[in-house]
Amino acid sequence: GQQLNQSPQSMFIQEGEDVSMNCTSSSIFNTWLWYKQDPGEGPVLLIALYKAGELTSNGRLTAQFGITRKDSFLNISASIPSDVGIYFCAGLHGSGTYKYIFGTGTRLKVLA
Amino acid sequence: DTGVSQNPRHKITKRGQNVTFRCDPISEHNRLYWYRQTLGQGPEFLTYFQNEAQLEKSRLLSDRFSAERPKGSFSTLEIQRTEQGDSAMYLCASSLVFENTEAFFGQGTRLTVV
C-alpha cells in the first residue's frame, strides 16, 4: 500500500538535544497527524494539524503543516530517554476518502 | 477506560486455521478503521466503516479477509485459512465523523501464524 516518506529513517541523539524529522507526500492532505509507537503497542497520537502553515505544540513537541500541504515536520526539544520510540506521520485527504496514510517511520534512540 | 479496545492482544495459530479479532471503538466515534503493520513498517490501511457501512477496502484485503461492524459499534476482522504471511500486528482505530479529524488507535492484536 501507499506510504509517505519520512526522514531520517533512524537517529541516535544525546539526551538534551533537539530532534527534527519530516514527512513528505506526492499528494495533498487536509490533515496531518503525528504518532509515537512503543514496541508491541499501538500508535499514540501526539499532535494533529488541520491548516496549511499551522504550527502546533504539545509540551516539548512542535509540529508544522507544510505550506504546500504535501509535507509536515516534527520537532522535539530537549530530548529525554523516554522519547525513544518510532514516530509516524499520517495524512488524511478528506473530501470523500477518509483513510489515513502512514509514513515509513523515524526510529529515535536517545543516549543518556 | 474509554479508549479503543482490541482483543485478543496476542494470537498464535496454525497455518490454515481461521482467526477472528474484535475491536471496540471509543463510544461516540462513528468511523472505525483496520490497519495491518509488519515489522519495521508503518501501519497499512485495510478497511474502514462509517457506522455499519464498510466504505472503503484496500487491495491488501484479500478474499480470505472479512470485516464486519453489524450494529455500528464493535467490529470483527476474520482471516480464513491463515498463511504465514498474515503474521503481523492488526490495529484498530476510531474517529469522529468530521471532514478533518484525528484517529485513536487500540493496542493491537499480534498474530503469529506457525
PDB file of C-alpha atoms in Angstrom:
ATOM      1  CA  GLY A   1       0.000   0.000   0.000  1.00  0.00           C
ATOM      2  CA  GLN A   2       0.901   3.657  -0.271  1.00  0.00           C
ATOM      3  CA  GLN A   3       3.223   5.038   2.413  1.00  0.00           C
ATOM      4  CA  LEU A   4       4.597   8.500   2.979  1.00  0.00           C
ATOM      5  CA  ASN A   5       8.348   9.162   3.056  1.00  0.00           C
ATOM      6  CA  GLN A   6       9.794  10.002   6.449  1.00  0.00           C
ATOM      7  CA  SER A   7      13.281  11.298   7.083  1.00  0.00           C
ATOM      8  CA  PRO A   8      15.519  10.354   8.736  1.00  0.00           C
ATOM      9  CA  GLN A   9      14.806   6.615   8.992  1.00  0.00           C
ATOM     10  CA  SER A  10      16.576   6.490  12.341  1.00  0.00           C
ATOM     11  CA  MET A  11      18.665   8.690  14.563  1.00  0.00           C
ATOM     12  CA  PHE A  12      20.786   8.466  17.678  1.00  0.00           C
ATOM     13  CA  ILE A  13      20.924  11.606  19.763  1.00  0.00           C
ATOM     14  CA  GLN A  14      22.260  12.665  23.131  1.00  0.00           C
ATOM     15  CA  GLU A  15      19.845  13.421  25.929  1.00  0.00           C
ATOM     16  CA  GLY A  16      19.061  17.128  25.934  1.00  0.00           C
ATOM     17  CA  GLU A  17      19.471  17.586  22.193  1.00  0.00           C
ATOM     18  CA  ASP A  18      16.736  18.807  19.875  1.00  0.00           C
ATOM     19  CA  VAL A  19      15.352  16.493  17.192  1.00  0.00           C
ATOM     20  CA  SER A  20      13.837  17.276  13.813  1.00  0.00           C
ATOM     21  CA  MET A  21      12.086  14.921  11.430  1.00  0.00           C
ATOM     22  CA  ASN A  22       9.897  15.361   8.390  1.00  0.00           C
ATOM     23  CA  CYS A  23       7.333  13.637   6.249  1.00  0.00           C
ATOM     24  CA  THR A  24       6.687  14.183   2.560  1.00  0.00           C
ATOM     25  CA  SER A  25       3.968  13.157   0.158  1.00  0.00           C
ATOM     26  CA  SER A  26       3.348  13.354  -3.559  1.00  0.00           C
ATOM     27  CA  SER A  27      -0.254  14.339  -2.913  1.00  0.00           C
ATOM     28  CA  ILE A  28      -2.052  16.979  -0.869  1.00  0.00           C
ATOM     29  CA  PHE A  29      -3.508  16.269   2.542  1.00  0.00           C
ATOM     30  CA  ASN A  30      -6.097  18.176   4.565  1.00  0.00           C
ATOM     31  CA  THR A  31      -4.955  16.779   7.904  1.00  0.00           C
ATOM     32  CA  TRP A  32      -1.559  15.737   9.210  1.00  0.00           C
ATOM     33  CA  LEU A  33      -1.139  13.648  12.350  1.00  0.00           C
ATOM     34  CA  TRP A  34       1.948  12.614  14.288  1.00  0.00           C
ATOM     35  CA  TYR A  35       2.060   9.434  16.374  1.00  0.00           C
ATOM     36  CA  LYS A  36       4.597   7.712  18.634  1.00  0.00           C
ATOM     37  CA  GLN A  37       4.709   3.935  18.876  1.00  0.00           C
ATOM     38  CA  ASP A  38       6.466   1.852  21.504  1.00  0.00           C
ATOM     39  CA  PRO A  39       7.343  -1.814  20.825  1.00  0.00           C
ATOM     40  CA  GLY A  40       4.318  -4.089  20.924  1.00  0.00           C
ATOM     41  CA  GLU A  41       1.871  -1.227  21.392  1.00  0.00           C
ATOM     42  CA  GLY A  42      -0.467   0.748  19.175  1.00  0.00           C
ATOM     43  CA  PRO A  43       0.419   4.248  17.929  1.00  0.00           C
ATOM     44  CA  VAL A  44      -0.349   7.073  20.352  1.00  0.00           C
ATOM     45  CA  LEU A  45      -1.476  10.401  18.920  1.00  0.00           C
ATOM     46  CA  LEU A  46       0.881  13.306  19.666  1.00  0.00           C
ATOM     47  CA  ILE A  47      -0.255  16.231  17.534  1.00  0.00           C
ATOM     48  CA  ALA A  48      -2.961  16.948  14.923  1.00  0.00           C
ATOM     49  CA  LEU A  49      -2.676  19.660  12.247  1.00  0.00           C
ATOM     50  CA  TYR A  50      -5.579  20.954  10.169  1.00  0.00           C
ATOM     51  CA  LYS A  51      -4.431  24.024   8.210  1.00  0.00           C
ATOM     52  CA  ALA A  52      -1.569  24.737   5.841  1.00  0.00           C
ATOM     53  CA  GLY A  53       1.133  26.662   7.697  1.00  0.00           C
ATOM     54  CA  GLU A  54      -0.269  25.721  11.107  1.00  0.00           C
ATOM     55  CA  LEU A  55       2.268  25.379  13.914  1.00  0.00           C
ATOM     56  CA  THR A  56       1.090  23.402  16.958  1.00  0.00           C
ATOM     57  CA  SER A  57       2.870  22.490  20.185  1.00  0.00           C
ATOM     58  CA  ASN A  58       2.327  19.751  22.745  1.00  0.00           C
ATOM     59  CA  GLY A  59       4.824  20.184  25.566  1.00  0.00           C
ATOM     60  CA  ARG A  60       8.304  19.704  24.113  1.00  0.00           C
ATOM     61  CA  LEU A  61       6.860  18.694  20.742  1.00  0.00           C
ATOM     62  CA  THR A  62       6.142  21.129  17.930  1.00  0.00           C
ATOM     63  CA  ALA A  63       4.727  20.178  14.553  1.00  0.00           C
ATOM     64  CA  GLN A  64       4.046  22.140  11.397  1.00  0.00           C
ATOM     65  CA  PHE A  65       1.672  21.638   8.484  1.00  0.00           C
ATOM     66  CA  GLY A  66       3.681  22.493   5.358  1.00  0.00           C
ATOM     67  CA  ILE A  67       2.526  25.364   3.168  1.00  0.00           C
ATOM     68  CA  THR A  68       2.338  23.126   0.088  1.00  0.00           C
ATOM     69  CA  ARG A  69       0.132  20.674   2.083  1.00  0.00           C
ATOM     70  CA  LYS A  70       2.478  17.925   0.895  1.00  0.00           C
ATOM     71  CA  ASP A  71       4.716  17.834   3.932  1.00  0.00           C
ATOM     72  CA  SER A  72       4.871  18.115   7.698  1.00  0.00           C
ATOM     73  CA  PHE A  73       7.594  18.490  10.302  1.00  0.00           C
ATOM     74  CA  LEU A  74       8.009  17.394  13.907  1.00  0.00           C
ATOM     75  CA  ASN A  75      10.495  18.838  16.366  1.00  0.00           C
ATOM     76  CA  ILE A  76      11.285  17.531  19.829  1.00  0.00           C
ATOM     77  CA  SER A  77      13.169  19.857  22.113  1.00  0.00           C
ATOM     78  CA  ALA A  78      15.479  18.829  24.946  1.00  0.00           C
ATOM     79  CA  SER A  79      15.062  15.094  24.336  1.00  0.00           C
ATOM     80  CA  ILE A  80      14.828  12.688  27.260  1.00  0.00           C
ATOM     81  CA  PRO A  81      15.270   8.882  27.383  1.00  0.00           C
ATOM     82  CA  SER A  82      11.506   8.240  27.278  1.00  0.00           C
ATOM     83  CA  ASP A  83      11.354   9.900  23.839  1.00  0.00           C
ATOM     84  CA  VAL A  84      12.784   6.628  22.454  1.00  0.00           C
ATOM     85  CA  GLY A  85      10.401   5.017  20.011  1.00  0.00           C
ATOM     86  CA  ILE A  86       9.167   5.168  16.452  1.00  0.00           C
ATOM     87  CA  TYR A  87       7.483   8.318  15.230  1.00  0.00           C
ATOM     88  CA  PHE A  88       4.953   8.084  12.408  1.00  0.00           C
ATOM     89  CA  CYS A  89       3.290  10.782  10.379  1.00  0.00           C
ATOM     90  CA  ALA A  90      -0.122  10.180   8.852  1.00  0.00           C
ATOM     91  CA  GLY A  91      -2.050  12.172   6.279  1.00  0.00           C
ATOM     92  CA  LEU A  92      -5.764  12.357   5.604  1.00  0.00           C
ATOM     93  CA  HIS A  93      -7.028  13.503   2.221  1.00  0.00           C
ATOM     94  CA  GLY A  94     -10.605  14.152   3.336  1.00  0.00           C
ATOM     95  CA  SER A  95     -13.167  15.208   0.708  1.00  0.00           C
ATOM     96  CA  GLY A  96     -14.662  11.787   0.206  1.00  0.00           C
ATOM     97  CA  THR A  97     -11.837   9.481   1.234  1.00  0.00           C
ATOM     98  CA  TYR A  98     -11.167   9.184   4.930  1.00  0.00           C
ATOM     99  CA  LYS A  99      -8.352   6.675   5.201  1.00  0.00           C
ATOM    100  CA  TYR A 100      -5.150   7.758   6.946  1.00  0.00           C
ATOM    101  CA  ILE A 101      -1.950   7.109   5.006  1.00  0.00           C
ATOM    102  CA  PHE A 102       1.073   6.469   7.217  1.00  0.00           C
ATOM    103  CA  GLY A 103       4.743   7.223   6.813  1.00  0.00           C
ATOM    104  CA  THR A 104       7.575   4.745   6.987  1.00  0.00           C
ATOM    105  CA  GLY A 105       8.570   5.920  10.466  1.00  0.00           C
ATOM    106  CA  THR A 106      11.547   7.564  12.165  1.00  0.00           C
ATOM    107  CA  ARG A 107      13.191   5.465  14.867  1.00  0.00           C
ATOM    108  CA  LEU A 108      14.593   7.632  17.645  1.00  0.00           C
ATOM    109  CA  LYS A 109      17.199   6.435  20.108  1.00  0.00           C
ATOM    110  CA  VAL A 110      18.314   8.703  22.923  1.00  0.00           C
ATOM    111  CA  LEU A 111      21.660   8.205  24.601  1.00  0.00           C
ATOM    112  CA  ALA A 112      21.645   9.203  28.264  1.00  0.00           C
TER     113      ALA A 112
ATOM    114  CA  ASP B   1     -11.220   3.204  30.228  1.00  0.00           C
ATOM    115  CA  THR B   2     -12.810   4.905  27.227  1.00  0.00           C
ATOM    116  CA  GLY B   3     -10.079   4.207  24.666  1.00  0.00           C
ATOM    117  CA  VAL B   4     -10.115   1.788  21.737  1.00  0.00           C
ATOM    118  CA  SER B   5     -10.031  -1.799  22.972  1.00  0.00           C
ATOM    119  CA  GLN B   6      -8.782  -4.789  20.971  1.00  0.00           C
ATOM    120  CA  ASN B   7      -8.990  -8.475  21.805  1.00  0.00           C
ATOM    121  CA  PRO B   8      -7.087 -10.662  21.947  1.00  0.00           C
ATOM    122  CA  ARG B   9      -3.717  -8.922  22.386  1.00  0.00           C
ATOM    123  CA  HIS B  10      -1.855 -11.934  21.057  1.00  0.00           C
ATOM    124  CA  LYS B  11      -2.898 -14.878  18.908  1.00  0.00           C
ATOM    125  CA  ILE B  12      -0.814 -17.815  17.778  1.00  0.00           C
ATOM    126  CA  THR B  13      -2.458 -20.068  15.219  1.00  0.00           C
ATOM    127  CA  LYS B  14      -1.516 -22.876  12.883  1.00  0.00           C
ATOM    128  CA  ARG B  15      -1.445 -22.261   9.178  1.00  0.00           C
ATOM    129  CA  GLY B  16      -4.806 -22.952   7.622  1.00  0.00           C
ATOM    130  CA  GLN B  17      -6.865 -22.096  10.696  1.00  0.00           C
ATOM    131  CA  ASN B  18      -9.365 -19.253  10.893  1.00  0.00           C
ATOM    132  CA  VAL B  19      -8.947 -16.400  13.365  1.00  0.00           C
ATOM    133  CA  THR B  20     -11.208 -13.565  14.459  1.00  0.00           C
ATOM    134  CA  PHE B  21     -10.246 -10.323  16.158  1.00  0.00           C
ATOM    135  CA  ARG B  22     -12.524  -7.862  17.896  1.00  0.00           C
ATOM    136  CA  CYS B  23     -12.331  -4.085  18.192  1.00  0.00           C
ATOM    137  CA  ASP B  24     -14.419  -1.854  20.458  1.00  0.00           C
ATOM    138  CA  PRO B  25     -14.064   1.782  19.399  1.00  0.00           C
ATOM    139  CA  ILE B  26     -14.392   4.915  21.505  1.00  0.00           C
ATOM    140  CA  SER B  27     -18.123   5.066  22.213  1.00  0.00           C
ATOM    141  CA  GLU B  28     -19.064   8.235  20.342  1.00  0.00           C
ATOM    142  CA  HIS B  29     -16.861   7.508  17.315  1.00  0.00           C
ATOM    143  CA  ASN B  30     -18.704   6.540  14.140  1.00  0.00           C
ATOM    144  CA  ARG B  31     -15.692   5.706  11.989  1.00  0.00           C
ATOM    145  CA  LEU B  32     -13.716   2.553  12.631  1.00  0.00           C
ATOM    146  CA  TYR B  33     -10.526   1.533  10.848  1.00  0.00           C
ATOM    147  CA  TRP B  34      -8.461  -1.632  10.490  1.00  0.00           C
ATOM    148  CA  TYR B  35      -4.758  -1.477   9.707  1.00  0.00           C
ATOM    149  CA  ARG B  36      -2.022  -4.074   9.402  1.00  0.00           C
ATOM    150  CA  GLN B  37       1.547  -3.456  10.483  1.00  0.00           C
ATOM    151  CA  THR B  38       4.530  -5.667   9.780  1.00  0.00           C
ATOM    152  CA  LEU B  39       7.905  -5.343  11.470  1.00  0.00           C
ATOM    153  CA  GLY B  40       9.729  -2.160  10.522  1.00  0.00           C
ATOM    154  CA  GLN B  41       6.838  -0.734   8.539  1.00  0.00           C
ATOM    155  CA  GLY B  42       4.188   1.866   9.150  1.00  0.00           C
ATOM    156  CA  PRO B  43       0.546   0.822   9.524  1.00  0.00           C
ATOM    157  CA  GLU B  44      -1.099  -0.090   6.204  1.00  0.00           C
ATOM    158  CA  PHE B  45      -4.766   0.631   5.620  1.00  0.00           C
ATOM    159  CA  LEU B  46      -7.088  -2.372   5.259  1.00  0.00           C
ATOM    160  CA  THR B  47     -10.630  -1.037   5.537  1.00  0.00           C
ATOM    161  CA  TYR B  48     -12.886   1.443   7.294  1.00  0.00           C
ATOM    162  CA  PHE B  49     -16.512   1.690   8.370  1.00  0.00           C
ATOM    163  CA  GLN B  50     -18.755   4.641   8.907  1.00  0.00           C
ATOM    164  CA  ASN B  51     -21.401   3.370  11.315  1.00  0.00           C
ATOM    165  CA  GLU B  52     -22.225  -0.099   9.930  1.00  0.00           C
ATOM    166  CA  ALA B  53     -21.322   0.668   6.309  1.00  0.00           C
ATOM    167  CA  GLN B  54     -17.965  -0.544   5.028  1.00  0.00           C
ATOM    168  CA  LEU B  55     -16.959   2.394   2.830  1.00  0.00           C
ATOM    169  CA  GLU B  56     -13.506   1.507   1.575  1.00  0.00           C
ATOM    170  CA  LYS B  57     -11.368  -1.613   1.280  1.00  0.00           C
ATOM    171  CA  SER B  58      -7.705  -1.869   0.382  1.00  0.00           C
ATOM    172  CA  ARG B  59      -6.375  -4.283  -2.223  1.00  0.00           C
ATOM    173  CA  LEU B  60      -4.450  -5.755   0.723  1.00  0.00           C
ATOM    174  CA  LEU B  61      -7.769  -7.132   1.968  1.00  0.00           C
ATOM    175  CA  SER B  62      -7.813 -10.408   0.059  1.00  0.00           C
ATOM    176  CA  ASP B  63     -10.906 -12.609  -0.169  1.00  0.00           C
ATOM    177  CA  ARG B  64      -9.663 -14.519   2.889  1.00  0.00           C
ATOM    178  CA  PHE B  65     -10.223 -11.393   4.980  1.00  0.00           C
ATOM    179  CA  SER B  66     -13.626 -10.141   6.045  1.00  0.00           C
ATOM    180  CA  ALA B  67     -14.554  -7.319   8.374  1.00  0.00           C
ATOM    181  CA  GLU B  68     -17.931  -6.558   9.854  1.00  0.00           C
ATOM    182  CA  ARG B  69     -19.486  -3.917  12.037  1.00  0.00           C
ATOM    183  CA  PRO B  70     -23.053  -5.214  12.340  1.00  0.00           C
ATOM    184  CA  LYS B  71     -24.583  -2.615  14.647  1.00  0.00           C
ATOM    185  CA  GLY B  72     -22.210   0.251  14.072  1.00  0.00           C
ATOM    186  CA  SER B  73     -20.487  -0.355  17.386  1.00  0.00           C
ATOM    187  CA  PHE B  74     -17.800  -3.059  17.715  1.00  0.00           C
ATOM    188  CA  SER B  75     -16.135  -4.618  14.701  1.00  0.00           C
ATOM    189  CA  THR B  76     -14.629  -8.009  13.914  1.00  0.00           C
ATOM    190  CA  LEU B  77     -11.886  -8.901  11.460  1.00  0.00           C
ATOM    191  CA  GLU B  78     -11.763 -12.531  10.355  1.00  0.00           C
ATOM    192  CA  ILE B  79      -8.938 -14.174   8.471  1.00  0.00           C
ATOM    193  CA  GLN B  80      -9.739 -17.525   6.921  1.00  0.00           C
ATOM    194  CA  ARG B  81      -7.172 -20.199   6.024  1.00  0.00           C
ATOM    195  CA  THR B  82      -4.341 -18.228   7.602  1.00  0.00           C
ATOM    196  CA  GLU B  83      -0.950 -18.140   5.904  1.00  0.00           C
ATOM    197  CA  GLN B  84       2.460 -17.342   7.382  1.00  0.00           C
ATOM    198  CA  GLY B  85       2.415 -14.046   5.505  1.00  0.00           C
ATOM    199  CA  ASP B  86      -0.579 -12.985   7.587  1.00  0.00           C
ATOM    200  CA  SER B  87       1.661 -12.722  10.654  1.00  0.00           C
ATOM    201  CA  ALA B  88       1.521  -9.066  11.657  1.00  0.00           C
ATOM    202  CA  MET B  89       0.103  -6.599  14.160  1.00  0.00           C
ATOM    203  CA  TYR B  90      -3.539  -5.816  13.391  1.00  0.00           C
ATOM    204  CA  LEU B  91      -4.503  -2.361  14.571  1.00  0.00           C
ATOM    205  CA  CYS B  92      -7.929  -0.841  15.032  1.00  0.00           C
ATOM    206  CA  ALA B  93      -8.611   2.888  15.235  1.00  0.00           C
ATOM    207  CA  SER B  94     -11.683   5.064  15.564  1.00  0.00           C
ATOM    208  CA  SER B  95     -12.563   8.664  14.856  1.00  0.00           C
ATOM    209  CA  LEU B  96     -15.427  11.118  14.783  1.00  0.00           C
ATOM    210  CA  VAL B  97     -17.242  11.816  11.519  1.00  0.00           C
ATOM    211  CA  PHE B  98     -15.810  15.191  10.567  1.00  0.00           C
ATOM    212  CA  GLU B  99     -14.031  16.326   7.426  1.00  0.00           C
ATOM    213  CA  ASN B 100     -10.771  16.691   9.337  1.00  0.00           C
ATOM    214  CA  THR B 101     -10.338  14.654  12.452  1.00  0.00           C
ATOM    215  CA  GLU B 102      -7.838  12.534  14.307  1.00  0.00           C
ATOM    216  CA  ALA B 103      -7.879   8.770  14.741  1.00  0.00           C
ATOM    217  CA  PHE B 104      -7.112   6.990  18.012  1.00  0.00           C
ATOM    218  CA  PHE B 105      -5.631   3.515  17.991  1.00  0.00           C
ATOM    219  CA  GLY B 106      -6.027   0.484  20.167  1.00  0.00           C
ATOM    220  CA  GLN B 107      -3.123  -1.580  21.451  1.00  0.00           C
ATOM    221  CA  GLY B 108      -3.331  -4.005  18.546  1.00  0.00           C
ATOM    222  CA  THR B 109      -3.580  -7.767  18.135  1.00  0.00           C
ATOM    223  CA  ARG B 110      -0.305  -9.516  17.368  1.00  0.00           C
ATOM    224  CA  LEU B 111      -0.955 -12.522  15.087  1.00  0.00           C
ATOM    225  CA  THR B 112       1.651 -15.219  14.649  1.00  0.00           C
ATOM    226  CA  VAL B 113       0.939 -17.975  12.120  1.00  0.00           C
ATOM    227  CA  VAL B 114       3.089 -21.072  12.600  1.00  0.00           C
TER     228      VAL B 114
END
